[in-house]
């Protein structure tokens, strides 16, 4: 899709780093790790949802965040019991500069420079693809810099946050595999 109406965006998922290392969270009721994210609340802007989820699930106190693309999940999921429903979310990339103690359903966060350190994903068919999409599009590590400023250098305050685009540069798609669980694939549009 070239356009997704804002009201269709139900989720905000944030691939985050701090000092060049990945940031993942572990929910108290699960023994797996995940990228921060969650449901958009009634009347909440999708960027506001992303900021709230990043704060709640990582303890991020100071951060930069920007939209990457719209993604969709089709098939039976925790949100949709129908194999035909399609749900949409916005994928964000964030660089976290400071943390506060956690006061949420998250038990702990994992900060690592190796994706291989995460041996169990909460959503193994989706999360690795979203991480791949963020890297493929050049976000994080090298991506949070402007021409004339060194990679990793802090941006001026005016560059810290940008609103989610109405027309996204691409989509990540989750499609059920024939006779089996779904899978996620990404493409630029």
CSV table of C-alpha atoms in Angstrom, one decimal:
chain,number,residue,atom,x,y,z
A,1,UNK,CA,0.0,0.0,0.0
A,2,UNK,CA,1.2,3.5,-0.7
A,3,UNK,CA,-1.1,5.1,1.9
A,4,UNK,CA,-2.5,3.8,5.2
A,5,UNK,CA,-5.1,6.0,6.9
A,6,UNK,CA,-4.0,7.0,10.4
A,7,UNK,CA,-7.0,5.4,12.0
A,8,UNK,CA,-5.9,2.0,10.8
A,9,UNK,CA,-2.6,2.1,12.7
A,10,UNK,CA,-3.2,0.1,15.8
A,11,UNK,CA,0.3,-0.6,17.0
A,12,UNK,CA,3.6,1.3,17.5
A,13,UNK,CA,6.8,-0.9,17.5
A,14,UNK,CA,10.1,0.7,18.2
A,15,UNK,CA,13.5,-0.8,17.3
A,16,UNK,CA,15.8,1.0,19.8
A,17,UNK,CA,19.5,1.4,20.4
A,18,UNK,CA,21.6,3.1,23.1
A,19,UNK,CA,25.3,3.9,22.5
A,20,UNK,CA,25.3,1.6,19.4
A,21,UNK,CA,23.8,-1.4,21.3
A,22,UNK,CA,20.3,-2.9,20.8
A,23,UNK,CA,17.7,-2.5,23.4
A,24,UNK,CA,15.1,-5.3,24.0
A,25,UNK,CA,12.7,-5.9,26.8
A,26,UNK,CA,11.4,-8.9,28.7
A,27,UNK,CA,7.8,-9.0,29.9
A,28,UNK,CA,7.2,-10.3,33.5
A,29,UNK,CA,4.9,-13.0,32.2
A,30,UNK,CA,7.1,-14.3,29.4
A,31,UNK,CA,10.5,-15.9,29.1
A,32,UNK,CA,11.2,-14.2,25.7
A,33,UNK,CA,12.5,-10.9,24.5
A,34,UNK,CA,10.9,-8.4,22.3
A,35,UNK,CA,11.3,-5.0,20.7
A,36,UNK,CA,9.4,-2.3,22.6
A,37,UNK,CA,5.9,-1.6,21.4
A,38,UNK,CA,2.2,-2.0,21.9
A,39,UNK,CA,-1.3,-0.9,21.3
A,40,UNK,CA,-2.3,2.6,20.4
A,41,UNK,CA,-4.8,3.9,23.0
A,42,UNK,CA,-8.2,5.5,22.0
A,43,UNK,CA,-7.6,9.0,20.5
A,44,UNK,CA,-3.8,8.7,20.8
A,45,UNK,CA,-1.5,9.9,18.0
A,46,UNK,CA,0.7,7.1,16.7
A,47,UNK,CA,3.9,9.0,17.5
A,48,UNK,CA,2.6,9.7,21.0
A,49,UNK,CA,1.9,5.9,21.3
A,50,UNK,CA,5.4,5.1,20.2
A,51,UNK,CA,6.9,7.5,22.8
A,52,UNK,CA,4.7,6.2,25.6
A,53,UNK,CA,5.6,2.6,24.8
A,54,UNK,CA,9.3,3.3,24.6
A,55,UNK,CA,9.2,5.0,28.0
A,56,UNK,CA,7.1,2.3,29.6
A,57,UNK,CA,8.9,-0.7,28.2
A,58,UNK,CA,12.5,0.5,28.4
A,59,UNK,CA,12.6,3.3,31.0
A,60,UNK,CA,13.8,5.7,28.2
A,61,UNK,CA,14.0,9.2,29.7
A,62,UNK,CA,15.8,11.0,26.8
A,63,UNK,CA,15.6,9.7,23.3
A,64,UNK,CA,15.3,10.5,19.6
A,65,UNK,CA,12.5,8.7,17.6
A,66,UNK,CA,11.4,8.7,14.0
A,67,UNK,CA,9.1,6.6,11.8
A,68,UNK,CA,10.5,4.0,9.5
A,69,UNK,CA,7.5,2.5,7.7
A,70,UNK,CA,4.0,1.1,8.1
A,71,UNK,CA,3.8,-2.7,8.5
A,72,UNK,CA,0.9,-5.1,8.4
A,73,UNK,CA,0.1,-8.5,9.9
A,74,UNK,CA,-2.4,-10.7,8.2
A,75,UNK,CA,-3.6,-14.0,9.6
A,76,UNK,CA,-4.4,-15.4,13.0
A,77,UNK,CA,-2.6,-13.4,15.7
A,78,UNK,CA,-3.0,-12.5,19.4
A,79,UNK,CA,-5.1,-9.6,18.2
A,80,UNK,CA,-7.1,-11.2,15.4
A,81,UNK,CA,-8.5,-14.7,15.6
A,82,UNK,CA,-9.5,-14.6,11.9
A,83,UNK,CA,-7.1,-15.8,9.3
A,84,UNK,CA,-8.2,-13.0,6.9
A,85,UNK,CA,-7.9,-9.9,9.1
A,86,UNK,CA,-5.1,-7.5,8.5
A,87,UNK,CA,-3.8,-5.2,11.2
A,88,UNK,CA,-1.5,-2.2,10.7
A,89,UNK,CA,1.2,-0.6,12.8
A,90,UNK,CA,4.0,1.9,12.5
A,91,UNK,CA,7.6,0.9,12.9
A,92,UNK,CA,9.9,3.4,14.5
A,93,UNK,CA,13.6,3.7,15.2
A,94,UNK,CA,14.9,5.2,18.4
A,95,UNK,CA,18.2,6.2,20.0
A,96,UNK,CA,18.0,6.2,23.8
A,97,UNK,CA,20.3,8.6,25.6
A,98,UNK,CA,19.2,8.1,29.2
A,99,UNK,CA,17.1,5.6,31.2
A,100,UNK,CA,14.9,5.7,34.3
A,101,UNK,CA,13.8,2.8,36.5
A,102,UNK,CA,11.1,0.6,35.0
A,103,UNK,CA,7.6,0.9,36.4
A,104,UNK,CA,5.6,-1.3,34.1
A,105,UNK,CA,4.9,-4.9,33.1
A,106,UNK,CA,8.5,-5.2,31.9
A,107,UNK,CA,10.7,-7.2,34.1
A,108,UNK,CA,14.0,-6.1,32.6
A,109,UNK,CA,15.7,-4.8,29.5
A,110,UNK,CA,18.6,-6.3,27.6
A,111,UNK,CA,21.2,-4.1,26.1
A,112,UNK,CA,23.5,-5.9,23.7
A,113,UNK,CA,25.7,-5.3,20.6
A,114,UNK,CA,24.9,-8.8,19.3
A,115,UNK,CA,21.5,-9.8,17.9
A,116,UNK,CA,22.5,-13.4,18.5
A,117,UNK,CA,22.3,-12.7,22.3
A,118,UNK,CA,18.5,-12.9,21.9
A,119,UNK,CA,17.9,-16.6,21.6
A,120,UNK,CA,14.1,-16.5,22.2
A,121,UNK,CA,11.8,-13.9,20.6
A,122,UNK,CA,8.3,-13.3,21.7
A,123,UNK,CA,7.2,-13.0,18.1
A,124,UNK,CA,9.9,-14.9,16.2
A,125,UNK,CA,8.3,-14.6,12.8
A,126,UNK,CA,7.9,-10.8,13.0
A,127,UNK,CA,10.5,-9.2,15.2
A,128,UNK,CA,13.7,-10.3,13.3
A,129,UNK,CA,12.1,-9.0,10.0
A,130,UNK,CA,11.3,-5.6,11.6
A,131,UNK,CA,14.9,-5.4,12.8
A,132,UNK,CA,16.1,-6.3,9.4
A,133,UNK,CA,13.9,-3.6,7.8
A,134,UNK,CA,15.2,-0.9,10.1
A,135,UNK,CA,18.8,-1.9,9.2
A,136,UNK,CA,18.1,-2.2,5.5
A,137,UNK,CA,16.6,1.3,5.4
A,138,UNK,CA,19.7,2.7,7.2
A,139,UNK,CA,18.2,3.7,10.5
A,140,UNK,CA,20.1,3.5,13.8
A,141,UNK,CA,23.8,3.2,14.1
A,142,UNK,CA,24.8,5.4,11.1
A,143,UNK,CA,21.3,6.7,10.3
A,144,UNK,CA,20.7,9.2,13.2
A,145,UNK,CA,23.0,11.8,11.8
A,146,UNK,CA,22.8,14.7,9.4
A,147,UNK,CA,25.2,15.7,6.7
A,148,UNK,CA,28.1,17.6,8.3
A,149,UNK,CA,27.7,15.9,11.7
A,150,UNK,CA,29.5,12.7,12.7
A,151,UNK,CA,27.6,9.5,13.0
A,152,UNK,CA,26.4,9.0,16.5
A,153,UNK,CA,26.6,12.7,17.4
A,154,UNK,CA,23.6,14.2,19.1
A,155,UNK,CA,21.2,16.1,16.8
A,156,UNK,CA,20.1,19.6,17.7
A,157,UNK,CA,16.8,19.6,19.6
A,158,UNK,CA,14.8,20.6,16.4
A,159,UNK,CA,15.9,17.3,14.8
A,160,UNK,CA,15.1,15.0,17.6
A,161,UNK,CA,11.5,14.1,16.7
A,162,UNK,CA,9.7,14.1,13.4
A,163,UNK,CA,6.0,13.3,12.9
A,164,UNK,CA,5.0,10.0,11.3
A,165,UNK,CA,4.6,10.5,7.6
A,166,UNK,CA,1.2,10.3,5.9
A,167,UNK,CA,2.7,8.4,3.0
A,168,UNK,CA,5.3,6.0,4.2
A,169,UNK,CA,8.3,5.0,2.1
A,170,UNK,CA,7.5,1.3,2.4
A,171,UNK,CA,5.7,-1.5,4.2
A,172,UNK,CA,6.6,-4.7,5.9
A,173,UNK,CA,4.1,-7.5,5.3
A,174,UNK,CA,3.1,-10.4,7.5
A,175,UNK,CA,1.5,-13.2,5.4
A,176,UNK,CA,0.4,-16.7,6.5
A,177,UNK,CA,2.5,-19.4,4.9
A,178,UNK,CA,0.5,-22.1,3.1
A,179,UNK,CA,-0.7,-24.6,5.7
A,180,UNK,CA,1.5,-23.2,8.4
A,181,UNK,CA,2.2,-20.2,10.6
A,182,UNK,CA,2.6,-16.7,9.1
A,183,UNK,CA,5.7,-15.0,8.0
A,184,UNK,CA,6.8,-11.4,7.5
A,185,UNK,CA,8.3,-10.0,4.4
A,186,UNK,CA,9.3,-6.5,3.6
A,187,UNK,CA,9.4,-4.4,0.5
A,188,UNK,CA,9.9,-0.8,-0.4
A,189,UNK,CA,7.3,1.1,-2.4
